[in-house]
mmCIF file of C-alpha atoms in Angstrom:
data_model
loop_
_atom_site.group_PDB
_atom_site.id
_atom_site.type_symbol
_atom_site.label_atom_id
_atom_site.label_comp_id
_atom_site.label_asym_id
_atom_site.label_seq_id
_atom_site.Cartn_x
_atom_site.Cartn_y
_atom_site.Cartn_z
ATOM 1 C CA GLU A 1 21.052 39.665 -62.374
ATOM 2 C CA ALA A 2 19.661 36.227 -61.543
ATOM 3 C CA GLN A 3 21.351 33.690 -63.758
ATOM 4 C CA VAL A 4 22.862 30.275 -64.308
ATOM 5 C CA THR A 5 26.317 30.309 -65.861
ATOM 6 C CA GLN A 6 28.142 27.454 -67.577
ATOM 7 C CA ASN A 7 31.716 27.172 -68.723
ATOM 8 C CA PRO A 8 33.008 26.503 -71.235
ATOM 9 C CA ARG A 9 30.343 27.284 -73.826
ATOM 10 C CA TYR A 10 32.083 25.264 -76.507
ATOM 11 C CA LEU A 11 34.560 22.441 -76.108
ATOM 12 C CA ILE A 12 36.244 20.085 -78.536
ATOM 13 C CA THR A 13 38.226 17.286 -76.943
ATOM 14 C CA VAL A 14 39.539 13.801 -77.654
ATOM 15 C CA THR A 15 38.419 10.440 -76.385
ATOM 16 C CA GLY A 16 39.614 9.668 -72.878
ATOM 17 C CA LYS A 17 40.722 13.135 -71.833
ATOM 18 C CA LYS A 18 39.009 14.046 -68.567
ATOM 19 C CA LEU A 19 37.009 17.245 -68.566
ATOM 20 C CA THR A 20 34.803 19.287 -66.267
ATOM 21 C CA VAL A 21 31.944 21.584 -67.215
ATOM 22 C CA THR A 22 31.194 24.093 -64.492
ATOM 23 C CA CYS A 23 27.758 25.364 -63.518
ATOM 24 C CA SER A 24 27.001 28.133 -61.067
ATOM 25 C CA GLN A 25 23.775 29.852 -59.994
ATOM 26 C CA ASN A 26 23.306 33.014 -57.942
ATOM 27 C CA MET A 27 19.679 32.498 -56.886
ATOM 28 C CA ASN A 28 20.276 30.364 -53.795
ATOM 29 C CA HIS A 29 18.317 27.514 -55.384
ATOM 30 C CA GLU A 30 18.214 24.123 -53.701
ATOM 31 C CA TYR A 31 17.696 22.061 -56.842
ATOM 32 C CA MET A 32 20.185 21.762 -59.677
ATOM 33 C CA SER A 33 20.241 19.452 -62.677
ATOM 34 C CA TRP A 34 22.257 18.517 -65.723
ATOM 35 C CA TYR A 35 20.616 17.659 -69.029
ATOM 36 C CA ARG A 36 21.886 16.622 -72.403
ATOM 37 C CA GLN A 37 20.023 17.506 -75.558
ATOM 38 C CA ASP A 38 20.259 15.428 -78.705
ATOM 39 C CA PRO A 39 18.185 15.819 -81.903
ATOM 40 C CA GLY A 40 14.862 14.023 -81.644
ATOM 41 C CA LEU A 41 15.439 12.954 -78.041
ATOM 42 C CA GLY A 42 14.593 16.143 -76.214
ATOM 43 C CA LEU A 43 16.191 16.987 -72.881
ATOM 44 C CA ARG A 44 17.386 13.994 -70.916
ATOM 45 C CA GLN A 45 18.358 14.371 -67.288
ATOM 46 C CA ILE A 46 21.833 13.157 -66.407
ATOM 47 C CA TYR A 47 22.026 13.913 -62.674
ATOM 48 C CA TYR A 48 20.130 16.097 -60.281
ATOM 49 C CA SER A 49 20.761 17.466 -56.818
ATOM 50 C CA MET A 50 18.262 18.374 -54.120
ATOM 51 C CA ASN A 51 20.785 20.235 -51.999
ATOM 52 C CA VAL A 52 24.417 20.292 -50.894
ATOM 53 C CA GLU A 53 25.888 16.769 -50.797
ATOM 54 C CA VAL A 54 22.598 15.275 -52.070
ATOM 55 C CA THR A 55 22.709 14.023 -55.643
ATOM 56 C CA ASP A 56 20.936 11.298 -57.586
ATOM 57 C CA LYS A 57 21.024 9.726 -61.016
ATOM 58 C CA GLY A 58 18.748 10.903 -63.756
ATOM 59 C CA ASP A 59 17.865 8.882 -66.831
ATOM 60 C CA VAL A 60 21.272 8.842 -68.563
ATOM 61 C CA PRO A 61 23.997 8.941 -65.871
ATOM 62 C CA GLU A 62 26.474 6.487 -67.418
ATOM 63 C CA GLY A 63 29.845 8.061 -68.071
ATOM 64 C CA TYR A 64 29.190 11.149 -65.941
ATOM 65 C CA LYS A 65 29.923 12.251 -62.391
ATOM 66 C CA VAL A 66 28.733 15.247 -60.401
ATOM 67 C CA SER A 67 29.388 16.802 -57.034
ATOM 68 C CA ARG A 68 27.566 19.391 -54.967
ATOM 69 C CA LYS A 69 29.926 20.721 -52.327
ATOM 70 C CA GLU A 70 28.508 24.222 -52.375
ATOM 71 C CA LYS A 71 24.935 25.303 -52.948
ATOM 72 C CA ARG A 72 25.769 27.499 -55.915
ATOM 73 C CA ASN A 73 27.992 25.102 -57.885
ATOM 74 C CA PHE A 74 27.210 21.821 -59.608
ATOM 75 C CA PRO A 75 30.052 20.695 -61.905
ATOM 76 C CA LEU A 76 29.644 17.899 -64.443
ATOM 77 C CA ILE A 77 32.653 15.618 -64.808
ATOM 78 C CA LEU A 78 33.418 13.312 -67.714
ATOM 79 C CA GLU A 79 36.213 11.061 -66.517
ATOM 80 C CA SER A 80 36.831 9.392 -69.887
ATOM 81 C CA PRO A 81 34.780 11.059 -72.598
ATOM 82 C CA SER A 82 33.659 9.057 -75.600
ATOM 83 C CA PRO A 83 32.227 10.183 -78.959
ATOM 84 C CA ASN A 84 28.685 9.193 -77.897
ATOM 85 C CA GLN A 85 28.871 11.957 -75.292
ATOM 86 C CA THR A 86 29.024 14.572 -78.041
ATOM 87 C CA SER A 87 25.981 16.678 -77.242
ATOM 88 C CA LEU A 88 24.569 19.981 -76.063
ATOM 89 C CA TYR A 89 24.569 20.152 -72.266
ATOM 90 C CA PHE A 90 22.369 22.346 -70.092
ATOM 91 C CA CYS A 91 22.608 23.037 -66.407
ATOM 92 C CA ALA A 92 19.446 24.192 -64.630
ATOM 93 C CA SER A 93 18.488 25.331 -61.162
ATOM 94 C CA SER A 94 15.199 25.748 -59.363
ATOM 95 C CA THR A 95 13.647 26.047 -55.976
ATOM 96 C CA SER A 96 10.656 24.234 -54.550
ATOM 97 C CA ASP A 97 7.246 25.797 -54.924
ATOM 98 C CA PRO A 98 5.052 26.423 -51.835
ATOM 99 C CA LEU A 99 3.188 23.147 -52.409
ATOM 100 C CA GLY A 100 6.385 21.090 -52.514
ATOM 101 C CA GLY A 101 6.917 20.594 -56.213
ATOM 102 C CA THR A 102 9.718 21.843 -58.390
ATOM 103 C CA ASP A 103 9.336 25.484 -59.310
ATOM 104 C CA THR A 104 10.533 27.226 -62.460
ATOM 105 C CA GLN A 105 13.734 25.761 -63.855
ATOM 106 C CA TYR A 106 16.271 28.363 -64.943
ATOM 107 C CA PHE A 107 18.602 27.068 -67.608
ATOM 108 C CA GLY A 108 22.173 28.019 -68.299
ATOM 109 C CA PRO A 109 23.197 29.008 -71.844
ATOM 110 C CA GLY A 110 24.408 25.526 -72.738
ATOM 111 C CA THR A 111 27.752 23.871 -73.456
ATOM 112 C CA ARG A 112 28.320 22.306 -76.845
ATOM 113 C CA LEU A 113 30.720 19.399 -76.417
ATOM 114 C CA THR A 114 32.372 17.496 -79.236
ATOM 115 C CA VAL A 115 34.392 14.374 -78.433
ATOM 116 C CA LEU A 116 36.631 13.178 -81.289
ATOM 117 C CA GLN B 1 10.153 7.207 -68.531
ATOM 118 C CA GLN B 2 9.895 10.075 -71.001
ATOM 119 C CA PRO B 3 6.443 11.578 -71.570
ATOM 120 C CA VAL B 4 5.250 11.449 -75.173
ATOM 121 C CA GLN B 5 4.500 14.672 -76.988
ATOM 122 C CA SER B 6 2.299 15.058 -80.047
ATOM 123 C CA PRO B 7 2.466 16.226 -82.686
ATOM 124 C CA GLN B 8 6.209 16.129 -83.320
ATOM 125 C CA ALA B 9 5.987 19.175 -85.556
ATOM 126 C CA VAL B 10 3.383 21.670 -86.662
ATOM 127 C CA ILE B 11 3.366 24.530 -89.143
ATOM 128 C CA LEU B 12 0.886 27.376 -88.729
ATOM 129 C CA ARG B 13 0.004 30.667 -90.298
ATOM 130 C CA GLU B 14 -0.056 33.728 -88.076
ATOM 131 C CA GLY B 15 -3.353 33.933 -86.232
ATOM 132 C CA GLU B 16 -4.066 30.183 -86.277
ATOM 133 C CA ASP B 17 -4.419 28.070 -83.159
ATOM 134 C CA ALA B 18 -2.421 25.026 -82.095
ATOM 135 C CA VAL B 19 -2.593 22.356 -79.420
ATOM 136 C CA ILE B 20 0.400 20.388 -78.162
ATOM 137 C CA ASN B 21 -0.216 17.289 -76.083
ATOM 138 C CA CYS B 22 1.922 15.589 -73.454
ATOM 139 C CA SER B 23 1.111 12.103 -72.160
ATOM 140 C CA SER B 24 2.675 10.024 -69.435
ATOM 141 C CA SER B 25 2.195 6.383 -68.498
ATOM 142 C CA LYS B 26 2.860 7.220 -64.835
ATOM 143 C CA ALA B 27 0.908 9.233 -62.284
ATOM 144 C CA LEU B 28 2.094 12.822 -62.230
ATOM 145 C CA TYR B 29 2.539 15.461 -59.550
ATOM 146 C CA SER B 30 3.060 18.357 -61.925
ATOM 147 C CA VAL B 31 3.654 19.264 -65.547
ATOM 148 C CA HIS B 32 5.955 22.038 -66.730
ATOM 149 C CA TRP B 33 5.993 23.663 -70.161
ATOM 150 C CA TYR B 34 9.052 25.312 -71.716
ATOM 151 C CA ARG B 35 9.822 26.893 -75.061
ATOM 152 C CA GLN B 36 13.224 26.814 -76.719
ATOM 153 C CA LYS B 37 14.242 29.072 -79.579
ATOM 154 C CA HIS B 38 16.946 27.855 -81.939
ATOM 155 C CA GLY B 39 20.387 28.171 -80.367
ATOM 156 C CA GLU B 40 19.025 29.270 -76.999
ATOM 157 C CA ALA B 41 18.232 27.712 -73.652
ATOM 158 C CA PRO B 42 14.689 26.577 -72.793
ATOM 159 C CA VAL B 43 12.533 29.238 -71.186
ATOM 160 C CA PHE B 44 9.769 28.609 -68.669
ATOM 161 C CA LEU B 45 6.130 29.042 -69.733
ATOM 162 C CA MET B 46 4.027 27.600 -66.918
ATOM 163 C CA ILE B 47 3.575 24.888 -64.284
ATOM 164 C CA LEU B 48 0.418 22.895 -63.649
ATOM 165 C CA LEU B 49 -0.111 20.928 -60.472
ATOM 166 C CA LYS B 50 -2.265 17.839 -60.108
ATOM 167 C CA GLY B 51 -5.895 18.697 -59.583
ATOM 168 C CA GLY B 52 -6.903 19.462 -63.162
ATOM 169 C CA GLU B 53 -5.723 23.038 -62.909
ATOM 170 C CA GLN B 54 -5.761 25.185 -65.987
ATOM 171 C CA LYS B 55 -3.455 28.138 -66.353
ATOM 172 C CA GLY B 56 -3.043 30.854 -68.871
ATOM 173 C CA HIS B 57 -0.585 33.487 -69.850
ATOM 174 C CA ASP B 58 -1.572 35.957 -72.537
ATOM 175 C CA LYS B 59 -2.699 33.773 -75.460
ATOM 176 C CA ILE B 60 -0.980 30.621 -74.209
ATOM 177 C CA SER B 61 -2.820 28.379 -71.789
ATOM 178 C CA ALA B 62 -2.568 24.813 -70.593
ATOM 179 C CA SER B 63 -4.590 22.140 -68.868
ATOM 180 C CA PHE B 64 -3.675 19.087 -66.829
ATOM 181 C CA ASN B 65 -5.884 16.020 -66.623
ATOM 182 C CA GLU B 66 -4.539 14.159 -63.612
ATOM 183 C CA LYS B 67 -6.644 11.031 -64.207
ATOM 184 C CA LYS B 68 -5.363 10.601 -67.742
ATOM 185 C CA GLN B 69 -1.830 11.825 -66.921
ATOM 186 C CA GLN B 70 -2.119 14.215 -69.823
ATOM 187 C CA SER B 71 -1.454 17.886 -70.325
ATOM 188 C CA SER B 72 -2.230 20.086 -73.289
ATOM 189 C CA LEU B 73 -0.736 23.425 -74.266
ATOM 190 C CA TYR B 74 -3.022 25.772 -76.198
ATOM 191 C CA LEU B 75 -1.598 28.518 -78.387
ATOM 192 C CA THR B 76 -4.282 30.912 -79.536
ATOM 193 C CA ALA B 77 -3.972 33.345 -82.434
ATOM 194 C CA SER B 78 -0.331 32.370 -82.892
ATOM 195 C CA GLN B 79 2.319 35.001 -83.496
ATOM 196 C CA LEU B 80 5.656 34.718 -85.284
ATOM 197 C CA SER B 81 7.349 34.879 -81.870
ATOM 198 C CA TYR B 82 5.690 31.582 -80.892
ATOM 199 C CA SER B 83 7.999 29.659 -83.221
ATOM 200 C CA GLY B 84 10.323 27.278 -81.448
ATOM 201 C CA THR B 85 10.413 23.882 -79.815
ATOM 202 C CA TYR B 86 8.042 23.213 -76.942
ATOM 203 C CA PHE B 87 8.884 20.757 -74.201
ATOM 204 C CA CYS B 88 6.744 19.359 -71.456
ATOM 205 C CA GLY B 89 8.490 18.287 -68.283
ATOM 206 C CA THR B 90 6.821 15.919 -65.862
ATOM 207 C CA GLU B 91 7.346 15.447 -62.168
ATOM 208 C CA ARG B 92 6.136 12.278 -60.466
ATOM 209 C CA SER B 93 6.552 13.448 -56.894
ATOM 210 C CA GLY B 94 7.349 16.662 -55.114
ATOM 211 C CA ASN B 95 10.507 17.765 -53.316
ATOM 212 C CA THR B 96 12.943 16.033 -55.651
ATOM 213 C CA GLY B 97 13.879 18.431 -58.425
ATOM 214 C CA LYS B 98 13.577 15.483 -60.826
ATOM 215 C CA LEU B 99 11.948 16.597 -64.056
ATOM 216 C CA ILE B 100 11.562 14.304 -67.067
ATOM 217 C CA PHE B 101 11.146 16.067 -70.404
ATOM 218 C CA GLY B 102 9.387 14.919 -73.546
ATOM 219 C CA GLN B 103 11.086 14.794 -76.906
ATOM 220 C CA GLY B 104 9.740 18.185 -77.941
ATOM 221 C CA THR B 105 7.290 19.615 -80.487
ATOM 222 C CA THR B 106 8.619 21.964 -83.133
ATOM 223 C CA LEU B 107 6.258 24.807 -83.955
ATOM 224 C CA GLN B 108 6.792 27.043 -86.967
ATOM 225 C CA VAL B 109 4.586 30.080 -87.457
ATOM 226 C CA LYS B 110 4.648 31.604 -90.919
ATOM 227 C CA PRO B 111 3.463 35.107 -91.938
#
């Protein structure tokens, strides 16, 4: 089954304790992204990746790191989490459409993070 | 820069129609539309490429006015299953994977 998986689904942590949220897709997609969703603000892109070893900042990258060492995996790293990073996080993957744009984005189930 | 969606929320009765708008201040390459049910991940509805293309799927269709950098999503004869939050995602250039989403429009369909 084609899917994007994220782990963990729920996480409660304390300020300053490094954490990693994993994301994996089995569709051989080139593009992968991380979003955070907060009430009234919609989905805001944190980082995106066009392929292995190619990543770029989205609109809200501060406090986050990513890496893309393999095509299928795109982990999100919070080196020193703070309470303002409490949010719902989505990973997504997509391929390019025949005309060069971004095709359908497939979203993972989400990770609800609480930083105390 | 985030596209602006309007209205922020709408309540309908089953069978009524609705229009959700998405506006950008920048030139766009494509517009995506997604629907998110409460507690779930967003799900793809359709993509529109620059060129004023209009697409449809069942009773949901959309248009894209490239000159105005606007897209509209049309929900015809709404069903209870249409309830959720609708997001437009805009792409300014191809081959990047960079999609900027609006703040969302919450649609509630009542019996």
